[in-house]
Structure formats: structure tokens, C-alpha cells
mmCIF file of C-alpha atoms and ligand atoms in Angstrom:
data_model
loop_
_atom_site.group_PDB
_atom_site.id
_atom_site.type_symbol
_atom_site.label_atom_id
_atom_site.label_comp_id
_atom_site.label_asym_id
_atom_site.label_seq_id
_atom_site.Cartn_x
_atom_site.Cartn_y
_atom_site.Cartn_z
ATOM 1 C CA VAL A 1 92.230 109.792 111.591
ATOM 2 C CA VAL A 2 93.828 110.668 108.284
ATOM 3 C CA VAL A 3 96.924 108.682 107.309
ATOM 4 C CA ARG A 4 99.201 108.831 104.302
ATOM 5 C CA SER A 5 101.244 105.940 102.986
ATOM 6 C CA PRO A 6 103.660 106.190 100.040
ATOM 7 C CA GLY A 7 104.579 104.040 97.058
ATOM 8 C CA ARG A 8 108.243 103.306 96.464
ATOM 9 C CA VAL A 9 111.093 103.208 94.014
ATOM 10 C CA ASN A 10 113.955 100.748 94.209
ATOM 11 C CA LEU A 11 117.339 102.109 93.178
ATOM 12 C CA ILE A 12 118.916 98.685 92.892
ATOM 13 C CA GLY A 13 118.492 95.146 94.279
ATOM 14 C CA GLU A 14 115.643 93.559 92.337
ATOM 15 C CA HIS A 15 114.240 90.103 93.103
ATOM 16 C CA THR A 16 116.759 89.816 95.902
ATOM 17 C CA ASP A 17 114.405 90.336 98.851
ATOM 18 C CA TYR A 18 112.844 86.864 98.841
ATOM 19 C CA ASN A 19 116.343 85.446 98.452
ATOM 20 C CA GLU A 20 117.359 87.014 101.779
ATOM 21 C CA GLY A 21 119.567 89.521 99.972
ATOM 22 C CA PHE A 22 119.831 93.317 99.836
ATOM 23 C CA VAL A 23 117.567 96.022 98.438
ATOM 24 C CA LEU A 24 117.875 99.814 98.218
ATOM 25 C CA PRO A 25 114.388 101.350 98.000
ATOM 26 C CA ALA A 26 112.991 104.773 98.896
ATOM 27 C CA ALA A 27 109.449 106.029 99.525
ATOM 28 C CA ILE A 28 108.154 108.527 96.947
ATOM 29 C CA ASN A 29 105.668 111.345 96.695
ATOM 30 C CA LYS A 30 103.038 109.093 95.135
ATOM 31 C CA GLU A 31 100.816 108.358 98.074
ATOM 32 C CA ILE A 32 97.544 106.911 99.251
ATOM 33 C CA PHE A 33 95.465 108.749 101.835
ATOM 34 C CA PHE A 34 93.086 107.079 104.273
ATOM 35 C CA ALA A 35 90.312 108.730 106.263
ATOM 36 C CA LEU A 36 89.115 106.253 108.853
ATOM 37 C CA ALA A 37 86.725 106.345 111.785
ATOM 38 C CA PRO A 38 85.161 103.691 114.029
ATOM 39 C CA ASN A 39 81.468 103.322 113.172
ATOM 40 C CA GLY A 40 80.204 101.562 116.300
ATOM 41 C CA THR A 41 78.904 98.553 114.316
ATOM 42 C CA ASP A 42 80.179 95.130 113.275
ATOM 43 C CA THR A 43 80.563 96.280 109.690
ATOM 44 C CA LEU A 44 83.528 97.342 107.587
ATOM 45 C CA ARG A 45 82.436 100.027 105.133
ATOM 46 C CA PHE A 46 84.985 100.856 102.418
ATOM 47 C CA PHE A 47 84.818 103.551 99.773
ATOM 48 C CA SER A 48 87.438 103.714 97.031
ATOM 49 C CA HIS A 49 87.567 107.351 95.997
ATOM 50 C CA ASP A 50 89.536 106.628 92.833
ATOM 51 C CA LEU A 51 87.177 103.937 91.579
ATOM 52 C CA GLY A 52 84.018 105.555 92.945
ATOM 53 C CA GLU A 53 83.014 102.176 94.391
ATOM 54 C CA SER A 54 81.963 101.083 97.829
ATOM 55 C CA ALA A 55 81.848 97.703 99.528
ATOM 56 C CA GLU A 56 80.652 96.396 102.899
ATOM 57 C CA PHE A 57 81.775 93.358 104.848
ATOM 58 C CA GLY A 58 80.971 91.797 108.193
ATOM 59 C CA LEU A 59 83.683 92.124 110.782
ATOM 60 C CA ASN A 60 83.355 88.472 111.689
ATOM 61 C CA GLY A 61 84.466 85.789 109.259
ATOM 62 C CA VAL A 62 86.538 88.091 107.038
ATOM 63 C CA SER A 63 87.616 86.197 103.911
ATOM 64 C CA ARG A 64 88.775 86.834 100.347
ATOM 65 C CA SER A 65 86.282 88.788 98.296
ATOM 66 C CA ASP A 66 85.413 88.924 94.593
ATOM 67 C CA ILE A 67 86.008 92.652 94.767
ATOM 68 C CA GLY A 68 89.678 92.870 93.863
ATOM 69 C CA TRP A 69 90.562 96.204 95.457
ATOM 70 C CA ALA A 70 88.865 95.303 98.756
ATOM 71 C CA ASN A 71 91.143 92.302 99.241
ATOM 72 C CA TYR A 72 94.168 94.457 100.085
ATOM 73 C CA LEU A 73 92.131 95.944 102.929
ATOM 74 C CA LEU A 74 90.457 92.733 104.043
ATOM 75 C CA GLY A 75 93.809 90.976 104.040
ATOM 76 C CA VAL A 76 95.140 93.457 106.595
ATOM 77 C CA VAL A 77 92.077 93.163 108.826
ATOM 78 C CA ALA A 78 92.399 89.376 108.695
ATOM 79 C CA GLN A 79 96.060 89.563 109.728
ATOM 80 C CA LEU A 80 95.279 91.786 112.699
ATOM 81 C CA GLN A 81 92.443 89.535 113.785
ATOM 82 C CA GLY A 82 94.647 86.478 113.294
ATOM 83 C CA ALA A 83 97.160 88.009 115.688
ATOM 84 C CA GLY A 84 94.406 88.237 118.306
ATOM 85 C CA LEU A 85 94.068 92.028 118.075
ATOM 86 C CA GLU A 86 90.691 93.646 118.452
ATOM 87 C CA VAL A 87 89.565 95.501 115.339
ATOM 88 C CA ARG A 88 86.094 97.056 115.580
ATOM 89 C CA GLY A 89 83.812 98.190 112.769
ATOM 90 C CA PHE A 90 85.030 101.221 110.807
ATOM 91 C CA ASP A 91 84.281 103.465 107.855
ATOM 92 C CA LEU A 92 87.087 104.083 105.414
ATOM 93 C CA VAL A 93 87.559 106.370 102.429
ATOM 94 C CA PHE A 94 90.840 105.975 100.605
ATOM 95 C CA GLY A 95 92.448 107.183 97.404
ATOM 96 C CA GLY A 96 95.590 108.723 96.032
ATOM 97 C CA ASN A 97 97.952 109.166 93.147
ATOM 98 C CA VAL A 98 100.057 105.997 93.091
ATOM 99 C CA PRO A 99 99.551 104.727 89.546
ATOM 100 C CA ILE A 100 98.114 101.212 89.722
ATOM 101 C CA GLY A 101 100.077 98.391 88.119
ATOM 102 C CA ALA A 102 103.029 100.665 87.361
ATOM 103 C CA GLY A 103 105.347 98.821 89.730
ATOM 104 C CA LEU A 104 105.320 101.595 92.333
ATOM 105 C CA SER A 105 103.737 99.370 94.984
ATOM 106 C CA SER A 106 100.285 100.822 95.230
ATOM 107 C CA SER A 107 99.195 97.613 96.945
ATOM 108 C CA ALA A 108 101.868 97.877 99.645
ATOM 109 C CA ALA A 109 100.875 101.507 100.197
ATOM 110 C CA VAL A 110 97.270 100.428 100.708
ATOM 111 C CA GLU A 111 98.171 97.598 103.073
ATOM 112 C CA CYS A 112 100.639 99.629 105.123
ATOM 113 C CA GLY A 113 98.401 102.668 105.293
ATOM 114 C CA LEU A 114 95.444 100.689 106.589
ATOM 115 C CA ALA A 115 97.578 98.833 109.132
ATOM 116 C CA PHE A 116 98.989 102.157 110.313
ATOM 117 C CA ALA A 117 95.539 103.768 110.595
ATOM 118 C CA LEU A 118 93.994 100.829 112.450
ATOM 119 C CA ASN A 119 96.973 100.605 114.773
ATOM 120 C CA HIS A 120 96.480 104.253 115.636
ATOM 121 C CA VAL A 121 92.688 104.318 115.944
ATOM 122 C CA PHE A 122 92.329 101.112 117.941
ATOM 123 C CA GLY A 123 95.531 101.526 119.951
ATOM 124 C CA LEU A 124 96.894 98.142 118.888
ATOM 125 C CA GLY A 125 100.448 98.938 119.986
ATOM 126 C CA LEU A 126 102.169 97.461 116.937
ATOM 127 C CA GLU A 127 105.735 98.342 115.967
ATOM 128 C CA ARG A 128 106.403 99.341 112.373
ATOM 129 C CA PHE A 129 108.126 96.070 111.553
ATOM 130 C CA GLU A 130 105.168 94.075 112.835
ATOM 131 C CA MET A 131 102.880 96.041 110.548
ATOM 132 C CA VAL A 132 105.263 95.520 107.617
ATOM 133 C CA LYS A 133 105.157 91.760 108.091
ATOM 134 C CA MET A 134 101.388 91.713 108.434
ATOM 135 C CA ALA A 135 101.030 93.789 105.279
ATOM 136 C CA GLN A 136 103.310 91.361 103.443
ATOM 137 C CA ARG A 137 101.317 88.354 104.647
ATOM 138 C CA ALA A 138 98.110 90.095 103.609
ATOM 139 C CA GLU A 139 99.535 90.298 100.089
ATOM 140 C CA HIS A 140 100.411 86.586 100.158
ATOM 141 C CA ALA A 141 97.058 85.433 101.435
ATOM 142 C CA TYR A 142 94.648 87.877 99.796
ATOM 143 C CA ALA A 143 96.399 88.937 96.579
ATOM 144 C CA GLY A 144 98.128 85.596 95.927
ATOM 145 C CA VAL A 145 101.559 87.111 95.237
ATOM 146 C CA MET A 146 104.345 85.552 97.292
ATOM 147 C CA CYS A 147 106.135 88.886 97.471
ATOM 148 C CA GLY A 148 109.226 89.649 99.505
ATOM 149 C CA ILE A 149 109.344 92.315 102.179
ATOM 150 C CA MET A 150 110.786 95.253 100.219
ATOM 151 C CA ASP A 151 107.657 97.136 99.165
ATOM 152 C CA GLN A 152 105.939 97.134 102.537
ATOM 153 C CA PHE A 153 109.221 97.928 104.267
ATOM 154 C CA ALA A 154 109.849 100.916 101.995
ATOM 155 C CA SER A 155 106.341 102.271 102.450
ATOM 156 C CA MET A 156 106.685 102.144 106.253
ATOM 157 C CA PHE A 157 110.370 102.964 106.754
ATOM 158 C CA GLY A 158 111.049 105.484 103.977
ATOM 159 C CA ARG A 159 112.854 108.660 105.007
ATOM 160 C CA ARG A 160 112.822 111.986 103.221
ATOM 161 C CA ASP A 161 115.803 112.392 100.859
ATOM 162 C CA HIS A 162 117.263 109.016 101.856
ATOM 163 C CA ALA A 163 117.455 105.595 100.300
ATOM 164 C CA VAL A 164 117.354 102.727 102.740
ATOM 165 C CA LYS A 165 119.413 99.609 102.371
ATOM 166 C CA LEU A 166 117.692 96.615 103.890
ATOM 167 C CA ASP A 167 119.305 93.308 104.678
ATOM 168 C CA CYS A 168 116.311 91.092 103.998
ATOM 169 C CA ARG A 169 117.715 88.313 106.179
ATOM 170 C CA SER A 170 118.579 90.104 109.411
ATOM 171 C CA LEU A 171 116.190 93.013 108.698
ATOM 172 C CA ALA A 172 118.974 95.412 109.663
ATOM 173 C CA TYR A 173 118.666 98.648 107.716
ATOM 174 C CA GLU A 174 120.729 101.709 107.050
ATOM 175 C CA TYR A 175 119.775 105.095 105.597
ATOM 176 C CA TYR A 176 121.870 106.663 102.838
ATOM 177 C CA PRO A 177 121.463 110.382 102.186
ATOM 178 C CA LEU A 178 120.506 111.103 98.568
ATOM 179 C CA ASP A 179 121.926 114.379 97.422
ATOM 180 C CA MET A 180 119.274 115.264 94.887
ATOM 181 C CA SER A 181 120.720 118.638 93.915
ATOM 182 C CA GLY A 182 122.434 117.463 90.744
ATOM 183 C CA TYR A 183 120.074 114.788 89.529
ATOM 184 C CA ARG A 184 116.481 113.585 89.744
ATOM 185 C CA ILE A 185 114.802 110.215 89.776
ATOM 186 C CA VAL A 186 112.609 109.998 86.701
ATOM 187 C CA LEU A 187 110.193 107.122 86.148
ATOM 188 C CA CYS A 188 109.101 106.173 82.639
ATOM 189 C CA ASP A 189 105.864 104.218 82.721
ATOM 190 C CA THR A 190 105.419 101.746 79.855
ATOM 191 C CA GLN A 191 101.781 101.353 80.878
ATOM 192 C CA VAL A 192 102.196 97.676 80.126
ATOM 193 C CA LYS A 193 100.499 95.402 82.636
ATOM 194 C CA HIS A 194 101.124 91.755 81.989
ATOM 195 C CA SER A 195 98.639 89.355 83.483
ATOM 196 C CA LEU A 196 101.456 86.806 83.739
ATOM 197 C CA ALA A 197 103.362 88.891 86.241
ATOM 198 C CA SER A 198 102.175 87.235 89.436
ATOM 199 C CA SER A 199 102.431 83.645 88.211
ATOM 200 C CA GLU A 200 105.888 84.319 86.737
ATOM 201 C CA TYR A 201 106.886 85.947 90.009
ATOM 202 C CA ASN A 202 105.979 82.839 91.957
ATOM 203 C CA THR A 203 107.804 80.707 89.355
ATOM 204 C CA ARG A 204 110.996 82.740 89.876
ATOM 205 C CA ARG A 205 110.796 82.063 93.580
ATOM 206 C CA ARG A 206 110.579 78.333 92.952
ATOM 207 C CA GLU A 207 113.484 78.402 90.491
ATOM 208 C CA CYS A 208 115.646 80.105 93.103
ATOM 209 C CA GLU A 209 114.670 77.453 95.652
ATOM 210 C CA GLN A 210 115.666 74.732 93.187
ATOM 211 C CA GLY A 211 119.083 76.323 92.850
ATOM 212 C CA VAL A 212 119.496 76.519 96.626
ATOM 213 C CA ALA A 213 118.599 72.818 96.956
ATOM 214 C CA ILE A 214 121.407 71.860 94.533
ATOM 215 C CA LEU A 215 124.017 74.011 96.254
ATOM 216 C CA ASN A 216 122.881 72.927 99.706
ATOM 217 C CA LYS A 217 123.879 69.329 98.931
ATOM 218 C CA HIS A 218 127.485 70.476 98.509
ATOM 219 C CA TYR A 219 127.494 73.416 100.891
ATOM 220 C CA PRO A 220 125.202 72.799 103.872
ATOM 221 C CA GLU A 221 125.693 76.421 104.925
ATOM 222 C CA VAL A 222 123.864 77.643 101.803
ATOM 223 C CA ARG A 223 120.283 78.146 102.954
ATOM 224 C CA SER A 224 119.359 80.844 100.449
ATOM 225 C CA LEU A 225 120.999 82.492 97.443
ATOM 226 C CA ARG A 226 122.280 85.076 99.886
ATOM 227 C CA ASP A 227 124.857 82.492 100.965
ATOM 228 C CA ALA A 228 125.882 81.481 97.437
ATOM 229 C CA THR A 229 128.838 82.772 95.426
ATOM 230 C CA LEU A 230 129.481 82.805 91.688
ATOM 231 C CA GLN A 231 132.337 80.340 92.236
ATOM 232 C CA MET A 232 129.978 77.821 93.848
ATOM 233 C CA LEU A 233 127.584 78.159 90.936
ATOM 234 C CA GLU A 234 130.296 77.761 88.335
ATOM 235 C CA ARG A 235 131.731 74.692 90.023
ATOM 236 C CA HIS A 236 128.384 72.874 89.917
ATOM 237 C CA GLN A 237 126.962 74.318 86.729
ATOM 238 C CA SER A 238 126.543 70.881 85.105
ATOM 239 C CA GLU A 239 124.038 69.872 87.796
ATOM 240 C CA PHE A 240 121.807 72.840 87.058
ATOM 241 C CA ASP A 241 118.998 73.210 84.609
ATOM 242 C CA PRO A 242 120.336 76.083 82.424
ATOM 243 C CA VAL A 243 117.371 78.313 83.237
ATOM 244 C CA VAL A 244 117.730 77.796 86.981
ATOM 245 C CA TYR A 245 121.461 78.452 86.625
ATOM 246 C CA ARG A 246 120.869 81.835 85.020
ATOM 247 C CA ARG A 247 118.286 82.780 87.654
ATOM 248 C CA CYS A 248 120.769 82.052 90.410
ATOM 249 C CA ARG A 249 123.630 83.815 88.648
ATOM 250 C CA TYR A 250 121.500 86.927 88.401
ATOM 251 C CA VAL A 251 120.506 86.971 92.086
ATOM 252 C CA VAL A 252 124.053 86.383 93.352
ATOM 253 C CA SER A 253 125.398 89.125 91.061
ATOM 254 C CA GLU A 254 122.644 91.551 91.992
ATOM 255 C CA ASN A 255 123.384 91.190 95.692
ATOM 256 C CA GLY A 256 126.973 92.116 94.958
ATOM 257 C CA ARG A 257 125.837 95.099 92.932
ATOM 258 C CA VAL A 258 123.765 96.490 95.802
ATOM 259 C CA GLU A 259 126.811 96.444 98.055
ATOM 260 C CA GLU A 260 128.937 98.136 95.376
ATOM 261 C CA ALA A 261 126.232 100.684 94.618
ATOM 262 C CA CYS A 262 125.947 101.645 98.293
ATOM 263 C CA GLY A 263 129.684 102.308 98.338
ATOM 264 C CA HIS A 264 129.329 104.519 95.270
ATOM 265 C CA LEU A 265 126.455 106.385 96.899
ATOM 266 C CA GLN A 266 128.497 107.031 100.020
ATOM 267 C CA ARG A 267 131.414 108.348 98.001
ATOM 268 C CA GLY A 268 129.165 110.418 95.735
ATOM 269 C CA GLU A 269 130.221 108.433 92.644
ATOM 270 C CA MET A 270 126.950 108.758 90.824
ATOM 271 C CA GLU A 271 128.273 107.807 87.386
ATOM 272 C CA ALA A 272 129.504 104.510 88.783
ATOM 273 C CA PHE A 273 126.199 104.080 90.582
ATOM 274 C CA GLY A 274 124.418 104.518 87.263
ATOM 275 C CA GLU A 275 126.606 101.849 85.664
ATOM 276 C CA ARG A 276 125.470 99.389 88.320
ATOM 277 C CA MET A 277 121.875 100.210 87.386
ATOM 278 C CA TYR A 278 122.510 99.339 83.750
ATOM 279 C CA ALA A 279 124.216 96.103 84.797
ATOM 280 C CA SER A 280 121.198 95.255 86.927
ATOM 281 C CA HIS A 281 118.935 95.715 83.925
ATOM 282 C CA GLU A 282 121.106 93.453 81.787
ATOM 283 C CA GLY A 283 120.748 90.700 84.343
ATOM 284 C CA LEU A 284 116.999 91.185 84.711
ATOM 285 C CA GLN A 285 116.587 91.144 80.943
ATOM 286 C CA HIS A 286 118.767 88.189 79.984
ATOM 287 C CA ASP A 287 119.322 86.026 83.065
ATOM 288 C CA TYR A 288 116.247 86.568 85.202
ATOM 289 C CA GLU A 289 113.980 87.245 82.200
ATOM 290 C CA VAL A 290 111.449 89.472 83.912
ATOM 291 C CA SER A 291 111.708 92.423 81.529
ATOM 292 C CA CYS A 292 109.610 93.035 78.416
ATOM 293 C CA PRO A 293 110.273 94.700 75.035
ATOM 294 C CA GLU A 294 108.835 98.046 76.140
ATOM 295 C CA LEU A 295 111.078 98.225 79.231
ATOM 296 C CA ASP A 296 114.117 97.173 77.205
ATOM 297 C CA PHE A 297 113.291 99.803 74.610
ATOM 298 C CA LEU A 298 113.186 102.572 77.233
ATOM 299 C CA VAL A 299 116.455 101.483 78.826
ATOM 300 C CA ASP A 300 118.120 101.253 75.395
ATOM 301 C CA GLN A 301 116.902 104.728 74.538
ATOM 302 C CA SER A 302 118.460 106.138 77.695
ATOM 303 C CA ARG A 303 121.879 104.669 76.903
ATOM 304 C CA GLY A 304 124.229 107.138 75.338
ATOM 305 C CA ASP A 305 122.090 110.088 76.452
ATOM 306 C CA GLU A 306 124.405 112.314 78.459
ATOM 307 C CA ALA A 307 121.441 113.372 80.596
ATOM 308 C CA VAL A 308 121.196 109.885 82.081
ATOM 309 C CA LEU A 309 123.510 108.357 84.672
ATOM 310 C CA GLY A 310 121.744 105.015 84.821
ATOM 311 C CA ALA A 311 118.473 103.280 84.031
ATOM 312 C CA ARG A 312 116.835 99.925 84.586
ATOM 313 C CA MET A 313 113.484 98.252 84.872
ATOM 314 C CA MET A 314 112.101 98.408 88.388
ATOM 315 C CA GLY A 315 110.023 96.136 90.580
ATOM 316 C CA GLY A 316 108.587 92.733 89.728
ATOM 317 C CA GLY A 317 108.822 93.307 85.973
ATOM 318 C CA PHE A 318 106.838 92.350 82.836
ATOM 319 C CA GLY A 319 105.707 95.957 82.591
ATOM 320 C CA GLY A 320 105.556 98.978 84.850
ATOM 321 C CA CYS A 321 108.287 101.608 84.980
ATOM 322 C CA THR A 322 111.952 102.130 84.311
ATOM 323 C CA ILE A 323 113.848 104.150 86.896
ATOM 324 C CA ASN A 324 116.271 106.702 85.471
ATOM 325 C CA LEU A 325 118.862 108.835 87.210
ATOM 326 C CA VAL A 326 118.834 112.058 85.205
ATOM 327 C CA ARG A 327 120.864 115.264 85.502
ATOM 328 C CA THR A 328 118.519 117.906 86.892
ATOM 329 C CA GLU A 329 119.041 120.521 84.214
ATOM 330 C CA GLN A 330 118.283 117.993 81.478
ATOM 331 C CA VAL A 331 115.163 116.360 82.913
ATOM 332 C CA GLU A 332 112.773 118.166 80.613
ATOM 333 C CA ARG A 333 114.730 117.433 77.475
ATOM 334 C CA PHE A 334 115.029 113.798 78.550
ATOM 335 C CA THR A 335 111.321 113.234 79.202
ATOM 336 C CA GLU A 336 110.403 114.924 75.917
ATOM 337 C CA ARG A 337 112.818 112.837 73.934
ATOM 338 C CA MET A 338 111.737 109.600 75.613
ATOM 339 C CA GLY A 339 108.084 110.469 75.049
ATOM 340 C CA ARG A 340 108.694 111.037 71.343
ATOM 341 C CA ALA A 341 110.627 107.819 70.932
ATOM 342 C CA TYR A 342 108.088 105.724 72.818
ATOM 343 C CA GLY A 343 105.209 107.261 70.896
ATOM 344 C CA GLN A 344 106.884 106.531 67.573
ATOM 345 C CA GLU A 345 107.681 102.943 68.536
ATOM 346 C CA TYR A 346 104.461 101.920 70.240
ATOM 347 C CA GLY A 347 101.892 104.605 69.421
ATOM 348 C CA VAL A 348 101.354 105.115 73.148
ATOM 349 C CA GLU A 349 101.877 108.314 75.104
ATOM 350 C CA LEU A 350 104.676 107.711 77.604
ATOM 351 C CA LYS A 351 103.864 108.742 81.153
ATOM 352 C CA THR A 352 106.787 110.102 83.139
ATOM 353 C CA TYR A 353 106.965 110.945 86.840
ATOM 354 C CA ILE A 354 109.614 112.793 88.778
ATOM 355 C CA ALA A 355 109.919 111.042 92.116
ATOM 356 C CA ASP A 356 110.698 113.017 95.250
ATOM 357 C CA ILE A 357 111.823 110.964 98.219
ATOM 358 C CA VAL A 358 109.534 111.272 101.223
ATOM 359 C CA ASP A 359 108.916 109.814 104.678
ATOM 360 C CA GLY A 360 107.185 106.473 105.205
ATOM 361 C CA SER A 361 103.598 105.976 106.447
ATOM 362 C CA SER A 362 102.495 108.627 108.911
ATOM 363 C CA LEU A 363 99.551 110.584 110.179
ATOM 364 C CA ALA A 364 98.607 113.144 107.541
ATOM 365 C CA PRO A 365 99.419 116.751 108.422
ATOM 366 C CA GLN A 366 95.751 117.601 109.015
ATOM 367 C CA THR A 367 95.441 114.847 111.651
ATOM 368 C CA VAL A 368 98.624 115.924 113.390
ATOM 369 C CA ALA A 369 97.369 119.508 113.510
ATOM 370 C CA ALA A 370 94.034 118.484 115.009
ATOM 371 C CA GLN A 371 95.599 116.572 117.904
HETATM 372 C C1 GLA B 401 107.707 93.065 93.763
HETATM 373 C C2 GLA B 401 107.634 92.397 95.136
HETATM 374 C C3 GLA B 401 108.881 92.720 95.968
HETATM 375 C C4 GLA B 401 110.147 92.423 95.193
HETATM 376 C C5 GLA B 401 110.080 93.033 93.794
HETATM 377 C C6 GLA B 401 111.248 92.628 92.934
HETATM 378 O O1 GLA B 401 107.668 94.458 93.892
HETATM 379 O O2 GLA B 401 106.488 92.827 95.832
HETATM 380 O O3 GLA B 401 108.837 91.993 97.172
HETATM 381 O O4 GLA B 401 110.392 91.050 95.134
HETATM 382 O O5 GLA B 401 108.896 92.685 93.109
HETATM 383 O O6 GLA B 401 112.420 93.136 93.453
#
């Protein structure tokens, strides 16, 4: 079988997923492909086309490996086995064009793609949401990042030319058509990869939990920041550590922004949508403190450029990409100008990608044709 599984962008709603809030991601035309076949043995044989490396593991007693890239695959196998599903030995070649460490969820694409391929080949009968949750747990257990559900959800549930709003508490979701005729989604890749990202990520989660614990004493109905309001926070500010207070203020505000932004999208108010993106960046930079100088520089550069409707850092933070909503006819001028500015400031060539919005994980066209 040949399967494709995409990376994602997130239009707005950052660090809200693990707070049971709202996100607005979309799957993009940066994808990982998997060619997989049962091999009739008790061995898992992996080949990473992009790294030119192979690795073999026994099917029994799957555990975390020293080979970093293999863990995303092993983690998925372990989840399936843990659920009592029968995975047999298989050969796998995989590779693609999702830039690694750029915040486009290459790891979720790998996890979801493998889950999808194994589900198909071994007839496991899993629903998409079950695979999403297994992929997320694989990331927790084998990559050590206590991520929310957004990335895996987007990779599985993306729809061509649509953004999808997910309620990360109820898991209800709704597709919003993206009229891409007038503007494009342009990603500016700082190429910064901070080693702190995963430990800081887990710290943010804990800080949010601390905030919930304070509010819960006064408002028993507050079980996550999803239930909190700015008024509640303000009323009890003196009980908060100032850092925890700012973290919570950001998350509560960002949830509100997703709702507003969806309204703008529905009414075609793209300028207003862009404003919400800038506001999101402000919060991520100053209150949630997950940005970095390179990301801030790129967002600052985009401000005041009439080509740009909105821009913000995207994903977990501390590096990776900014997402920019850019008027179609000015995309080239924009990427050139940004590249020049970034080069002058940091002496690094800026990578830019134009993201098209595609469907979530699926059989690749060649597999569909052969069946
Ligand atoms: C990473 C995580 C997601 C989400 C984002 C921030 O991409 O994997 O679950 O928390 O960061 O919005």
C-alpha cells in the first residue's frame, strides 16, 4: 500500500488544544509518503528515504529506541499492540517534503500516516479519531512531548481548501471554506530549532494546570482554561504567580480570538481575520513567551506591508515558521523582501513555502488506481 499523510498549518488557536479550547488548522501540501507491505516475518524493517538510514526491530517487545526517527514509528506500533490489535511484520519505506523541526508537524504526519497504512493493510477497522488519539499517545510516550491533539487531528481530518475548527474538549469539528483566490498562505521558516522547545512546552502545560487549580477553588465548574473568563482571572489576580497569570490570560484570550476569527472567515472579512492573527502573536510573544527573536523579527517585518493581512508565529514556538496571509498578486514581492531583510539581520537565507490546503491522510493515488 502507498499512503500519504500531510503536515499542517494552524491559522489561529495556539497552545489552546491541551487546554480543551479551540484550534483552526488545515492540512498542507507538505506530505510524507509511506510504501508498506507485510513481510511474513516477526520483524519491522524501516527505511527512511530522506535520511538514507534503515533500522530493524523485533515485533515483540517494542520499546523506545536510540534511533530518534524510528521512535515515531515504533510508538504507533506500540499503541496498536497495546489496544490488542494484531500487527504483523512489515517492510516500510517512507519519506517526503515536510521540513523537519519547522513547526509543520512532520512527526504527526509520520504517526498518522503509519497508523493509516497499518489500519488498511492489516484490516484493523479503526476510525480516524481512534488513529488520531493513538498517534497523539505515541508522541507522548515515544517522543516525550505532551502534545495536544491538533497536529494529528489536522493531518487526518484536513480537507482540501478548508480550515477545520476543532473543539478540543468535545472533539466536535466544523469545516470552513477558504477562498484562496485573493490571498495565499505563506510560511516563513526561521530555520531556528531550539532544543528547549519540548521541555518548555511541558512547562507551559503545567503552568496552565496551576492556574486552573487556583480558579477551581473559587469556581468548581472550571476544570480547564476553556471554562475560565478574563473576569475570573482579574478578580483573583493577587493569588496568581505573575507568570502563571499571563499564561492563563493568553489562553483565555486566544480561545476568544478563534471564535471571532471563525466569524470573520464566514463573513469573508479577511482584514479583520488578519488582525486577530497579529493579536495572537502579541499574546504568544509577551504573555505566553513561546516566541523567539527571529519569529518576532519576521512578524514585525510583515507589519505595515500592504501585501500582508496578518502574520504570527505558528505551532509550539521557539523557532519554526511564521504563517502569513498574503495578497496573491504580491506574494513574490513579499517573499523577496522578507528574504532580504532576514538575510541582512541574521545572515541566513530565509526559506519560504506557499501552502496549499489539501485532504488529510489517504491512500496515495497510485494505490487507489491499482485497486
Ligand atoms: C505543538 C503541539 C500541538 C499544539 C501546538 C501549539 O504543535 O503538538 O498539540 O499544542 O504545539 O498550539
